[in-house]
Amino acid sequence: MEGNKLVKDILIPIEEYETVDVGARLSDALAILKRNHEQTKTSGQGELHTTIFVKDHSGEIVGKISIYDLIRGLVPESAKTPEMSGLYYSMLSSRVLEATKEVSEVQARFKWLHSSFIELISQEAQKPVRDIMSDVHPILREDYTINHAIYIMFKEDVRQPLVTKDGKVIGVVTLKAIFDEMIELLGPECGINWQE
């Protein structure tokens, strides 16, 4: 019956996604995306998957790198340290020599904000993939309904859950796949007359 599709009917096979080794660098992931982007743009065919899965040495998927992870990975580690509190800054005035050192360190931490974007990419491209990847958890089974998938995706706050069959990862469900299915089904029976 139309509208009763299962996860296995809308998933994207895992083989369609690129992978990198857990020991790879951010530059390796960027090179894959650049190559795929250029091929898709040149051919005008196919879909550019902007997520790359990370595999360990045994070939198991242990993480993923999304566009968000890639861009978050450009933030230098020095800028991720906790900010100094206002109270601490107020104490600086009584310690002029230490204050000069502290201010200098803060300026060094945020120097990257004033560099060019290409300088930032060059500087951070050698980060290990393991430091920027997000964890993945195969939380959907192929025989789940789309409703069940939506519930789990939002309950667990996972945008691209992996799908398993007999304990083996076989694909990914994306918000776009669910949206495409929704658009396909929209019509008068849903109270939507789009042909008017």
Coordinates of N, CA, C and O in Angstrom, one line a residue:
M1 N 0.8 -1.2 0.0 CA 0.0 0.0 0.0 C 0.9 1.3 0.0 O 1.9 1.3 0.7
E2 N 0.6 2.2 -0.8 CA 1.3 3.5 -0.9 C 1.3 4.2 0.4 O 0.3 4.2 1.1
G3 N 2.5 4.7 0.8 CA 2.6 5.4 2.1 C 3.0 4.5 3.2 O 3.2 5.0 4.3
N4 N 3.1 3.2 3.0 CA 3.5 2.3 4.0 C 4.9 1.8 3.8 O 5.2 0.6 4.1
K5 N 5.8 2.6 3.2 CA 7.2 2.1 2.9 C 7.9 2.0 4.2 O 7.6 2.6 5.2
L6 N 8.9 1.2 4.1 CA 9.8 0.9 5.3 C 11.1 1.6 5.0 O 11.4 2.1 4.0
V7 N 12.0 1.7 6.1 CA 13.3 2.3 6.0 C 14.1 1.7 4.8 O 14.7 2.5 4.1
K8 N 14.0 0.4 4.6 CA 14.8 -0.2 3.5 C 14.4 0.3 2.1 O 15.1 0.3 1.2
D9 N 13.2 0.9 2.0 CA 12.7 1.4 0.7 C 13.2 2.8 0.5 O 13.2 3.3 -0.7
I10 N 13.7 3.5 1.5 CA 14.1 4.9 1.2 C 15.6 5.1 1.6 O 16.1 6.2 1.4
L11 N 16.3 4.1 2.1 CA 17.7 4.3 2.6 C 18.6 4.5 1.4 O 18.3 4.1 0.2
I12 N 19.7 5.2 1.6 CA 20.8 5.3 0.6 C 21.8 4.2 1.0 O 22.3 4.2 2.1
P13 N 22.1 3.4 0.0 CA 23.1 2.3 0.3 C 24.4 2.8 0.8 O 24.9 3.8 0.2
I14 N 25.0 2.2 1.7 CA 26.2 2.7 2.3 C 27.3 2.7 1.3 O 28.3 3.5 1.4
E15 N 27.3 1.9 0.3 CA 28.3 1.9 -0.8 C 28.3 3.2 -1.6 O 29.3 3.4 -2.2
E16 N 27.3 4.0 -1.5 CA 27.3 5.2 -2.3 C 28.1 6.3 -1.6 O 28.4 7.4 -2.2
Y17 N 28.5 6.1 -0.3 CA 29.2 7.1 0.4 C 30.7 6.8 0.4 O 31.1 5.6 0.4
E18 N 31.5 7.9 0.4 CA 32.9 7.8 0.4 C 33.3 7.4 1.9 O 32.6 7.8 2.8
T19 N 34.5 6.8 2.0 CA 35.0 6.6 3.4 C 36.5 7.0 3.4 O 37.1 7.1 2.4
V20 N 36.9 7.2 4.7 CA 38.3 7.5 4.9 C 38.7 6.7 6.2 O 37.8 6.3 7.0
D21 N 40.0 6.4 6.3 CA 40.5 5.7 7.4 C 40.6 6.6 8.6 O 40.8 7.8 8.5
V22 N 40.4 6.0 9.8 CA 40.4 6.8 11.0 C 41.7 7.5 11.2 O 41.8 8.5 11.9
G23 N 42.8 7.0 10.6 CA 44.1 7.7 10.7 C 44.3 8.8 9.6 O 45.4 9.4 9.6
A24 N 43.3 9.1 8.8 CA 43.4 10.1 7.8 C 43.4 11.5 8.4 O 43.2 11.7 9.5
R25 N 43.7 12.4 7.5 CA 43.7 13.9 7.9 C 42.5 14.6 7.3 O 41.9 14.1 6.4
L26 N 42.2 15.7 7.9 CA 41.1 16.5 7.4 C 41.3 16.8 5.9 O 40.4 16.8 5.1
S27 N 42.6 17.0 5.5 CA 42.9 17.3 4.1 C 42.5 16.2 3.2 O 42.1 16.4 2.1
D28 N 42.6 14.9 3.7 CA 42.1 13.8 2.9 C 40.6 13.8 2.6 O 40.2 13.6 1.5
A29 N 39.9 14.2 3.7 CA 38.4 14.3 3.5 C 38.0 15.4 2.6 O 37.2 15.3 1.8
L30 N 38.7 16.5 2.8 CA 38.5 17.7 1.9 C 38.8 17.4 0.4 O 38.1 17.8 -0.5
A31 N 39.8 16.6 0.2 CA 40.2 16.2 -1.2 C 39.1 15.4 -1.8 O 38.8 15.5 -3.0
I32 N 38.6 14.4 -1.0 CA 37.5 13.6 -1.5 C 36.3 14.4 -1.9 O 35.7 14.3 -3.0
L33 N 35.9 15.3 -1.0 CA 34.7 16.2 -1.3 C 34.9 17.1 -2.5 O 34.1 17.3 -3.3
K34 N 36.2 17.6 -2.6 CA 36.5 18.5 -3.7 C 36.4 17.7 -5.1 O 35.8 18.2 -6.0
R35 N 37.0 16.5 -5.1 CA 36.9 15.7 -6.3 C 35.5 15.4 -6.7 O 35.1 15.5 -7.8
N36 N 34.7 14.9 -5.7 CA 33.3 14.6 -5.9 C 32.5 15.8 -6.4 O 31.6 15.7 -7.3
H37 N 32.7 17.0 -5.8 CA 32.0 18.2 -6.1 C 32.3 18.5 -7.6 O 31.4 18.9 -8.4
E38 N 33.6 18.5 -8.0 CA 33.9 18.8 -9.3 C 33.3 17.8 -10.3 O 32.9 18.2 -11.4
Q39 N 33.3 16.5 -10.0 CA 32.8 15.5 -10.9 C 31.3 15.7 -11.1 O 30.7 15.6 -12.2
T40 N 30.6 16.0 -10.0 CA 29.1 16.2 -10.0 C 28.8 17.5 -10.8 O 27.9 17.5 -11.6
K41 N 29.6 18.5 -10.6 CA 29.4 19.8 -11.3 C 29.7 19.6 -12.8 O 28.9 20.1 -13.6
T42 N 30.7 18.9 -13.2 CA 31.1 18.7 -14.6 C 30.0 17.8 -15.3 O 29.6 18.2 -16.4
S43 N 29.7 16.7 -14.7 CA 28.7 15.8 -15.3 C 27.3 16.2 -15.3 O 26.5 15.9 -16.1
G44 N 27.0 17.0 -14.2 CA 25.6 17.4 -14.0 C 24.7 16.3 -13.6 O 23.5 16.4 -13.6
Q45 N 25.3 15.1 -13.3 CA 24.5 14.0 -12.9 C 25.0 13.5 -11.5 O 26.1 13.8 -11.1
G46 N 24.1 12.7 -10.9 CA 24.5 12.1 -9.6 C 24.2 13.1 -8.5 O 23.9 14.3 -8.7
E47 N 24.3 12.6 -7.3 CA 24.1 13.4 -6.1 C 25.3 13.4 -5.4 O 26.0 12.4 -5.2
L48 N 25.7 14.6 -4.9 CA 26.9 14.8 -4.1 C 26.6 14.5 -2.7 O 25.8 15.2 -2.1
H49 N 27.1 13.5 -2.2 CA 27.0 13.2 -0.7 C 28.1 13.9 0.0 O 29.2 13.8 -0.3
T50 N 27.7 14.8 0.9 CA 28.6 15.6 1.7 C 29.0 15.0 3.0 O 29.7 15.7 3.8
T51 N 28.6 13.8 3.2 CA 29.0 13.1 4.4 C 30.0 12.0 4.0 O 29.8 11.3 3.0
I52 N 31.1 11.9 4.8 CA 32.1 10.8 4.6 C 32.1 10.0 5.8 O 32.1 10.5 7.0
F53 N 32.1 8.7 5.7 CA 32.1 7.8 6.8 C 33.6 7.4 7.1 O 34.4 7.3 6.2
V54 N 33.9 7.2 8.4 CA 35.2 6.9 8.9 C 35.2 5.5 9.3 O 34.4 5.0 10.1
K55 N 36.2 4.7 8.8 CA 36.3 3.3 9.1 C 37.6 3.1 9.9 O 38.6 3.8 9.7
D56 N 37.5 2.1 10.8 CA 38.7 1.7 11.5 C 39.5 0.7 10.7 O 39.1 0.4 9.6
H57 N 40.6 0.2 11.3 CA 41.4 -0.7 10.6 C 40.8 -2.1 10.2 O 41.2 -2.8 9.3
S58 N 39.7 -2.4 10.9 CA 39.0 -3.7 10.5 C 37.9 -3.4 9.5 O 37.2 -4.4 9.1
G59 N 37.7 -2.2 9.1 CA 36.7 -1.8 8.1 C 35.3 -1.5 8.7 O 34.4 -1.2 7.9
E60 N 35.2 -1.4 10.0 CA 34.0 -1.0 10.6 C 33.8 0.5 10.6 O 34.8 1.2 10.8
I61 N 32.6 1.0 10.4 CA 32.3 2.4 10.5 C 32.3 2.8 11.9 O 31.6 2.3 12.8
V62 N 33.2 3.8 12.2 CA 33.3 4.3 13.6 C 33.0 5.8 13.8 O 33.0 6.3 14.9
G63 N 32.7 6.4 12.7 CA 32.4 7.8 12.8 C 32.0 8.4 11.4 O 31.9 7.7 10.4
K64 N 31.6 9.7 11.4 CA 31.2 10.3 10.2 C 31.7 11.7 10.2 O 31.9 12.3 11.3
I65 N 31.9 12.3 9.0 CA 32.3 13.7 8.9 C 31.3 14.3 8.0 O 31.2 14.0 6.8
S66 N 30.5 15.2 8.6 CA 29.5 16.0 7.8 C 30.1 17.4 7.5 O 31.2 17.7 7.9
I67 N 29.3 18.2 6.8 CA 29.8 19.5 6.5 C 30.0 20.3 7.8 O 31.0 21.0 8.0
Y68 N 29.1 20.1 8.8 CA 29.2 20.7 10.1 C 30.5 20.3 10.7 O 31.3 21.2 11.2
D69 N 30.9 19.0 10.7 CA 32.1 18.6 11.3 C 33.3 19.2 10.6 O 34.3 19.6 11.3
L70 N 33.3 19.2 9.3 CA 34.4 19.8 8.5 C 34.6 21.3 8.9 O 35.8 21.7 9.2
I71 N 33.6 22.0 9.0 CA 33.7 23.5 9.3 C 34.1 23.7 10.7 O 34.9 24.5 11.0
R72 N 33.5 22.9 11.6 CA 33.9 23.0 13.0 C 35.3 22.6 13.2 O 36.0 23.2 14.0
G73 N 35.8 21.7 12.4 CA 37.2 21.3 12.4 C 38.2 22.4 12.1 O 39.4 22.3 12.4
L74 N 37.7 23.4 11.4 CA 38.6 24.5 11.0 C 38.9 25.4 12.2 O 39.9 26.2 12.2
V75 N 38.2 25.3 13.3 CA 38.5 26.1 14.5 C 39.7 25.6 15.2 O 39.8 24.4 15.5
P76 N 40.8 26.4 15.3 CA 42.0 25.9 15.9 C 41.8 25.5 17.4 O 40.9 26.0 18.1
E77 N 42.5 24.4 17.8 CA 42.4 23.9 19.1 C 42.6 25.0 20.2 O 41.9 25.0 21.2
S78 N 43.5 25.9 19.9 CA 43.8 26.9 20.9 C 42.6 27.8 21.2 O 42.5 28.4 22.2
A79 N 41.7 27.9 20.2 CA 40.5 28.8 20.4 C 39.4 28.0 21.1 O 38.4 28.7 21.4
K80 N 39.6 26.8 21.3 CA 38.5 26.0 21.9 C 38.7 25.9 23.4 O 37.8 25.4 24.1
T81 N 39.7 26.5 24.0 CA 39.9 26.5 25.4 C 38.9 27.4 26.1 O 38.5 28.4 25.4
P82 N 38.5 27.1 27.3 CA 37.5 28.0 27.9 C 37.9 29.4 28.0 O 39.1 29.7 28.2
E83 N 36.9 30.3 27.9 CA 37.2 31.7 28.0 C 37.5 32.1 29.4 O 37.0 31.4 30.4
M84 N 38.2 33.1 29.6 CA 38.5 33.6 31.0 C 37.2 34.3 31.5 O 36.6 35.0 30.7
S85 N 36.9 34.2 32.7 CA 35.7 34.9 33.3 C 35.9 36.4 33.4 O 37.1 36.8 33.5
G86 N 34.8 37.1 33.5 CA 34.9 38.5 33.8 C 35.6 38.9 35.1 O 36.3 39.9 35.2
L87 N 35.4 38.0 36.1 CA 36.0 38.3 37.4 C 37.6 38.2 37.2 O 38.3 39.0 37.7
Y88 N 38.0 37.2 36.4 CA 39.4 37.1 36.2 C 40.0 38.3 35.5 O 41.0 38.8 35.8
Y89 N 39.2 38.8 34.5 CA 39.7 40.0 33.8 C 39.8 41.2 34.7 O 40.6 42.0 34.5
S90 N 38.8 41.3 35.6 CA 38.8 42.4 36.5 C 40.1 42.4 37.4 O 40.5 43.4 37.9
M91 N 40.6 41.2 37.7 CA 41.8 41.1 38.5 C 43.1 41.5 37.7 O 44.1 41.8 38.3
L92 N 43.0 41.5 36.4 CA 44.2 41.8 35.6 C 44.7 43.2 35.9 O 45.9 43.4 35.8
S93 N 43.8 44.1 36.1 CA 44.3 45.5 36.3 C 45.3 45.6 37.5 O 46.2 46.5 37.5
S94 N 45.2 44.8 38.5 CA 46.1 44.8 39.6 C 47.4 44.0 39.4 O 48.3 44.1 40.2
R95 N 47.5 43.4 38.3 CA 48.7 42.6 37.9 C 49.1 43.0 36.5 O 49.0 42.2 35.6
V96 N 49.6 44.1 36.3 CA 49.9 44.7 35.0 C 50.8 43.7 34.2 O 50.6 43.4 33.0
L97 N 51.9 43.2 34.8 CA 52.8 42.4 34.0 C 52.2 41.1 33.6 O 52.3 40.6 32.5
E98 N 51.4 40.5 34.6 CA 50.7 39.2 34.2 C 49.6 39.5 33.2 O 49.3 38.7 32.3
A99 N 49.0 40.7 33.3 CA 47.9 41.0 32.4 C 48.4 41.1 31.0 O 47.8 40.7 30.0
T100 N 49.6 41.7 30.8 CA 50.2 41.8 29.5 C 50.4 40.4 28.9 O 50.1 40.2 27.7
K101 N 50.9 39.5 29.7 CA 51.1 38.1 29.2 C 49.8 37.5 28.8 O 49.6 36.8 27.8
E102 N 48.8 37.6 29.7 CA 47.5 37.0 29.5 C 46.8 37.6 28.2 O 46.3 36.8 27.4
V103 N 46.9 38.9 28.1 CA 46.3 39.5 26.9 C 47.0 39.0 25.6 O 46.3 38.7 24.6
S104 N 48.3 38.9 25.7 CA 49.0 38.4 24.6 C 48.6 37.0 24.2 O 48.5 36.7 23.0
E105 N 48.4 36.1 25.2 CA 48.0 34.8 24.9 C 46.6 34.7 24.3 O 46.4 33.9 23.4
V106 N 45.7 35.6 24.8 CA 44.4 35.6 24.2 C 44.4 36.1 22.8 O 43.8 35.5 21.9
Q107 N 45.2 37.1 22.5 CA 45.4 37.6 21.1 C 45.9 36.5 20.2 O 45.5 36.3 19.1
A108 N 46.9 35.7 20.7 CA 47.5 34.6 19.9 C 46.4 33.5 19.6 O 46.4 33.0 18.5
R109 N 45.6 33.3 20.6 CA 44.5 32.2 20.5 C 43.5 32.6 19.4 O 43.0 31.8 18.7
F110 N 43.3 33.9 19.2 CA 42.3 34.3 18.3 C 42.8 35.0 17.0 O 42.1 35.7 16.3
K111 N 44.1 34.9 16.8 CA 44.8 35.5 15.6 C 44.2 34.9 14.4 O 44.0 35.7 13.4
W112 N 43.7 33.7 14.4 CA 43.1 33.1 13.2 C 41.9 33.8 12.7 O 41.6 33.7 11.5
L113 N 41.2 34.5 13.6 CA 40.0 35.3 13.1 C 40.4 36.4 12.1 O 39.5 36.8 11.4
H114 N 41.6 36.8 12.1 CA 42.0 37.9 11.3 C 42.9 37.4 10.1 O 43.3 38.2 9.3
S115 N 43.0 36.1 9.9 CA 43.7 35.5 8.8 C 42.7 35.3 7.6 O 41.5 35.4 7.8
S116 N 43.2 35.0 6.4 CA 42.3 34.7 5.3 C 41.7 33.3 5.5 O 42.3 32.5 6.2
F117 N 40.6 33.1 4.8 CA 40.0 31.8 4.9 C 40.9 30.7 4.4 O 41.0 29.6 5.0
I118 N 41.6 31.0 3.3 CA 42.5 30.0 2.8 C 43.7 29.7 3.7 O 44.1 28.5 3.8
E119 N 44.1 30.7 4.5 CA 45.2 30.5 5.5 C 44.6 29.6 6.6 O 45.4 28.7 7.1
L120 N 43.4 29.8 7.0 CA 42.8 29.0 8.0 C 42.7 27.5 7.5 O 43.1 26.6 8.3
I121 N 42.2 27.3 6.3 CA 42.1 25.9 5.8 C 43.5 25.3 5.8 O 43.7 24.1 6.2
S122 N 44.5 26.0 5.3 CA 45.9 25.4 5.2 C 46.4 25.1 6.5 O 47.1 24.1 6.7
Q123 N 46.1 25.9 7.5 CA 46.6 25.7 8.9 C 46.0 24.5 9.5 O 46.7 23.8 10.3
E124 N 44.7 24.3 9.3 CA 44.0 23.3 10.1 C 43.8 22.0 9.3 O 43.3 21.0 9.8
A125 N 44.2 21.9 8.0 CA 44.0 20.7 7.2 C 44.7 19.5 7.6 O 44.3 18.4 7.2
Q126 N 45.7 19.6 8.5 CA 46.4 18.4 8.9 C 45.9 17.8 10.2 O 46.5 16.8 10.7
K127 N 44.8 18.3 10.7 CA 44.2 17.7 11.8 C 43.8 16.2 11.5 O 43.3 15.9 10.4
P128 N 43.9 15.3 12.5 CA 43.4 14.0 12.3 C 41.9 13.9 12.2 O 41.2 14.6 12.9
V129 N 41.4 13.1 11.3 CA 40.0 12.9 11.1 C 39.3 12.5 12.5 O 38.2 12.9 12.8
R130 N 40.0 11.7 13.2 CA 39.4 11.2 14.5 C 39.1 12.3 15.5 O 38.3 12.2 16.3
D131 N 39.8 13.5 15.3 CA 39.6 14.6 16.2 C 38.4 15.5 15.8 O 37.9 16.3 16.5
I132 N 37.9 15.3 14.5 CA 36.7 16.1 14.1 C 35.5 15.3 13.8 O 34.4 15.9 13.6
M133 N 35.6 14.0 13.7 CA 34.5 13.2 13.3 C 33.4 13.1 14.4 O 33.7 13.4 15.6
S134 N 32.2 12.9 14.0 CA 31.1 12.6 15.0 C 30.9 11.1 15.1 O 31.2 10.4 14.2
D135 N 30.5 10.7 16.3 CA 30.2 9.3 16.5 C 29.0 8.9 15.7 O 28.1 9.7 15.4
V136 N 28.9 7.7 15.3 CA 27.7 7.1 14.6 C 27.2 5.9 15.4 O 28.0 5.2 16.1
H137 N 26.0 5.7 15.4 CA 25.3 4.6 16.0 C 24.3 4.0 15.1 O 23.4 4.7 14.7
P138 N 24.4 2.8 14.7 CA 23.4 2.2 13.9 C 22.2 1.9 14.7 O 22.1 1.0 15.4
I139 N 21.2 2.9 14.5 CA 20.0 2.8 15.4 C 18.7 2.4 14.7 O 17.7 2.3 15.3
L140 N 18.8 2.3 13.3 CA 17.6 1.9 12.6 C 17.8 0.5 12.0 O 18.8 0.2 11.5
R141 N 16.7 -0.2 12.0 CA 16.7 -1.5 11.3 C 15.9 -1.3 10.0 O 15.1 -0.5 9.9
E142 N 16.3 -2.1 9.0 CA 15.7 -1.9 7.7 C 14.2 -2.1 7.7 O 13.5 -1.6 6.8
D143 N 13.7 -2.9 8.7 CA 12.2 -3.2 8.7 C 11.4 -2.2 9.5 O 10.2 -2.3 9.7
Y144 N 12.1 -1.1 10.0 CA 11.3 -0.1 10.7 C 10.4 0.7 9.7 O 10.8 0.9 8.5
T145 N 9.3 1.3 10.2 CA 8.5 2.1 9.3 C 9.2 3.5 9.3 O 10.1 3.8 10.1
I146 N 8.8 4.3 8.3 CA 9.3 5.7 8.2 C 9.0 6.5 9.4 O 9.8 7.2 10.0
N147 N 7.7 6.3 9.9 CA 7.3 7.0 11.2 C 8.2 6.6 12.3 O 8.6 7.5 13.1
H148 N 8.6 5.4 12.5 CA 9.5 4.9 13.5 C 10.9 5.6 13.4 O 11.5 6.0 14.3
A149 N 11.3 5.6 12.1 CA 12.6 6.2 11.8 C 12.6 7.7 12.2 O 13.6 8.2 12.9
I150 N 11.6 8.4 11.9 CA 11.5 9.9 12.2 C 11.5 10.0 13.7 O 12.2 10.9 14.3
Y151 N 10.7 9.2 14.4 CA 10.7 9.3 15.9 C 12.1 9.1 16.5 O 12.5 9.9 17.3
I152 N 12.8 8.1 16.0 CA 14.1 7.8 16.6 C 15.1 8.9 16.2 O 15.9 9.3 17.1
M153 N 15.0 9.4 15.0 CA 16.0 10.4 14.6 C 15.9 11.7 15.4 O 16.9 12.2 15.9
F154 N 14.7 12.1 15.8 CA 14.5 13.3 16.5 C 14.6 13.0 18.0 O 15.2 13.8 18.8
K155 N 14.2 11.8 18.5 CA 14.4 11.5 19.9 C 15.9 11.4 20.2 O 16.4 11.9 21.3
E156 N 16.7 10.8 19.3 CA 18.1 10.6 19.6 C 19.0 11.8 19.0 O 20.2 11.7 19.1
D157 N 18.3 12.7 18.3 CA 19.0 13.9 17.7 C 20.1 13.4 16.8 O 21.3 13.8 16.8
V158 N 19.7 12.5 15.8 CA 20.7 12.0 14.8 C 20.1 12.3 13.4 O 19.0 11.9 13.1
R159 N 20.8 13.1 12.6 CA 20.3 13.5 11.3 C 20.5 12.4 10.2 O 19.7 12.4 9.3
Q160 N 21.5 11.6 10.3 CA 21.8 10.6 9.3 C 22.0 9.2 10.0 O 23.2 8.8 10.0
P161 N 21.0 8.6 10.5 CA 21.2 7.4 11.2 C 21.6 6.2 10.2 O 21.1 6.2 9.1
L162 N 22.5 5.4 10.7 CA 22.8 4.2 9.9 C 21.7 3.2 10.1 O 21.0 3.1 11.1
V163 N 21.6 2.4 9.0 CA 20.5 1.3 9.0 C 21.2 0.0 9.0 O 22.2 -0.2 8.2
T164 N 20.7 -1.0 9.8 CA 21.3 -2.3 9.8 C 20.3 -3.4 9.3 O 19.1 -3.2 9.4
K165 N 20.9 -4.4 8.9 CA 20.2 -5.6 8.5 C 21.0 -6.8 9.1 O 22.2 -6.9 8.7
D166 N 20.4 -7.6 9.9 CA 21.2 -8.7 10.6 C 22.5 -8.2 11.2 O 23.5 -8.9 11.1
G167 N 22.4 -7.0 11.8 CA 23.6 -6.5 12.5 C 24.6 -5.8 11.6 O 25.6 -5.3 12.1
K168 N 24.5 -5.8 10.3 CA 25.4 -5.3 9.4 C 24.9 -3.9 8.9 O 23.7 -3.8 8.5
V169 N 25.7 -2.9 8.8 CA 25.3 -1.6 8.3 C 25.1 -1.7 6.8 O 26.0 -2.2 6.0
I170 N 23.9 -1.3 6.3 CA 23.6 -1.4 4.9 C 23.2 -0.1 4.3 O 23.2 0.0 3.0
G171 N 23.0 0.9 5.1 CA 22.7 2.2 4.5 C 22.5 3.3 5.5 O 22.8 3.1 6.7
V172 N 22.0 4.4 5.0 CA 21.8 5.6 5.7 C 20.4 6.2 5.4 O 20.0 6.2 4.2
V173 N 19.7 6.7 6.4 CA 18.5 7.4 6.1 C 18.8 8.9 6.3 O 19.3 9.3 7.3
T174 N 18.4 9.7 5.3 CA 18.6 11.2 5.4 C 17.3 11.9 5.5 O 16.3 11.4 5.2
L175 N 17.4 13.1 6.0 CA 16.2 14.0 6.1 C 15.7 14.2 4.7 O 14.5 14.3 4.4
K176 N 16.6 14.3 3.7 CA 16.2 14.6 2.3 C 15.4 13.4 1.8 O 14.4 13.6 1.1
A177 N 15.8 12.2 2.1 CA 15.1 11.0 1.6 C 13.7 11.0 2.2 O 12.7 10.6 1.5
I178 N 13.5 11.3 3.5 CA 12.2 11.4 4.1 C 11.4 12.5 3.4 O 10.2 12.4 3.1
F179 N 12.0 13.7 3.2 CA 11.3 14.8 2.6 C 10.9 14.4 1.2 O 9.7 14.7 0.8
D180 N 11.7 13.8 0.4 CA 11.4 13.3 -1.0 C 10.2 12.4 -1.0 O 9.3 12.6 -1.8
E181 N 10.1 11.5 0.0 CA 9.0 10.6 0.1 C 7.7 11.4 0.5 O 6.6 11.1 0.0
M182 N 7.9 12.3 1.4 CA 6.7 13.1 1.8 C 6.2 13.9 0.6 O 5.0 13.9 0.4
I183 N 7.0 14.6 -0.2 CA 6.6 15.3 -1.3 C 5.9 14.4 -2.3 O 4.9 14.8 -2.9
E184 N 6.4 13.2 -2.5 CA 5.8 12.3 -3.4 C 4.4 11.9 -3.0 O 3.5 11.7 -3.9
L185 N 4.1 11.8 -1.7 CA 2.8 11.4 -1.2 C 1.8 12.5 -1.1 O 0.6 12.3 -1.0
L186 N 2.3 13.8 -1.0 CA 1.4 14.9 -0.8 C 0.3 15.0 -1.9 O 0.6 15.0 -3.1
G187 N -0.9 15.1 -1.5 CA -2.0 15.2 -2.4 C -3.3 15.4 -1.7 O -3.3 15.7 -0.5
P188 N -4.4 15.4 -2.4 CA -5.7 15.6 -1.8 C -6.1 14.7 -0.6 O -6.7 15.2 0.3
E189 N -5.6 13.5 -0.6 CA -5.9 12.6 0.5 C -5.2 13.1 1.8 O -5.6 12.7 2.9
C190 N -4.2 14.0 1.7 CA -3.5 14.6 2.8 C -4.1 16.0 3.1 O -3.6 16.7 4.0
G191 N -5.1 16.4 2.3 CA -5.7 17.7 2.5 C -4.9 18.8 1.8 O -5.0 20.0 2.2
I192 N -4.1 18.4 0.8 CA -3.3 19.4 0.1 C -3.6 19.3 -1.4 O -3.4 18.3 -2.0
N193 N -4.1 20.4 -1.9 CA -4.4 20.5 -3.3 C -3.4 21.4 -4.0 O -3.5 22.6 -4.0
W194 N -2.3 20.8 -4.5 CA -1.3 21.6 -5.1 C -1.4 21.9 -6.5 O -0.7 22.6 -7.1
Q195 N -2.4 21.3 -7.2 CA -2.6 21.5 -8.6 C -3.6 22.6 -8.9 O -4.0 22.8 -10.1
E196 N -4.0 23.4 -8.0 CA -5.0 24.5 -8.2 C -4.3 25.6 -8.9 O -3.2 26.0 -8.7

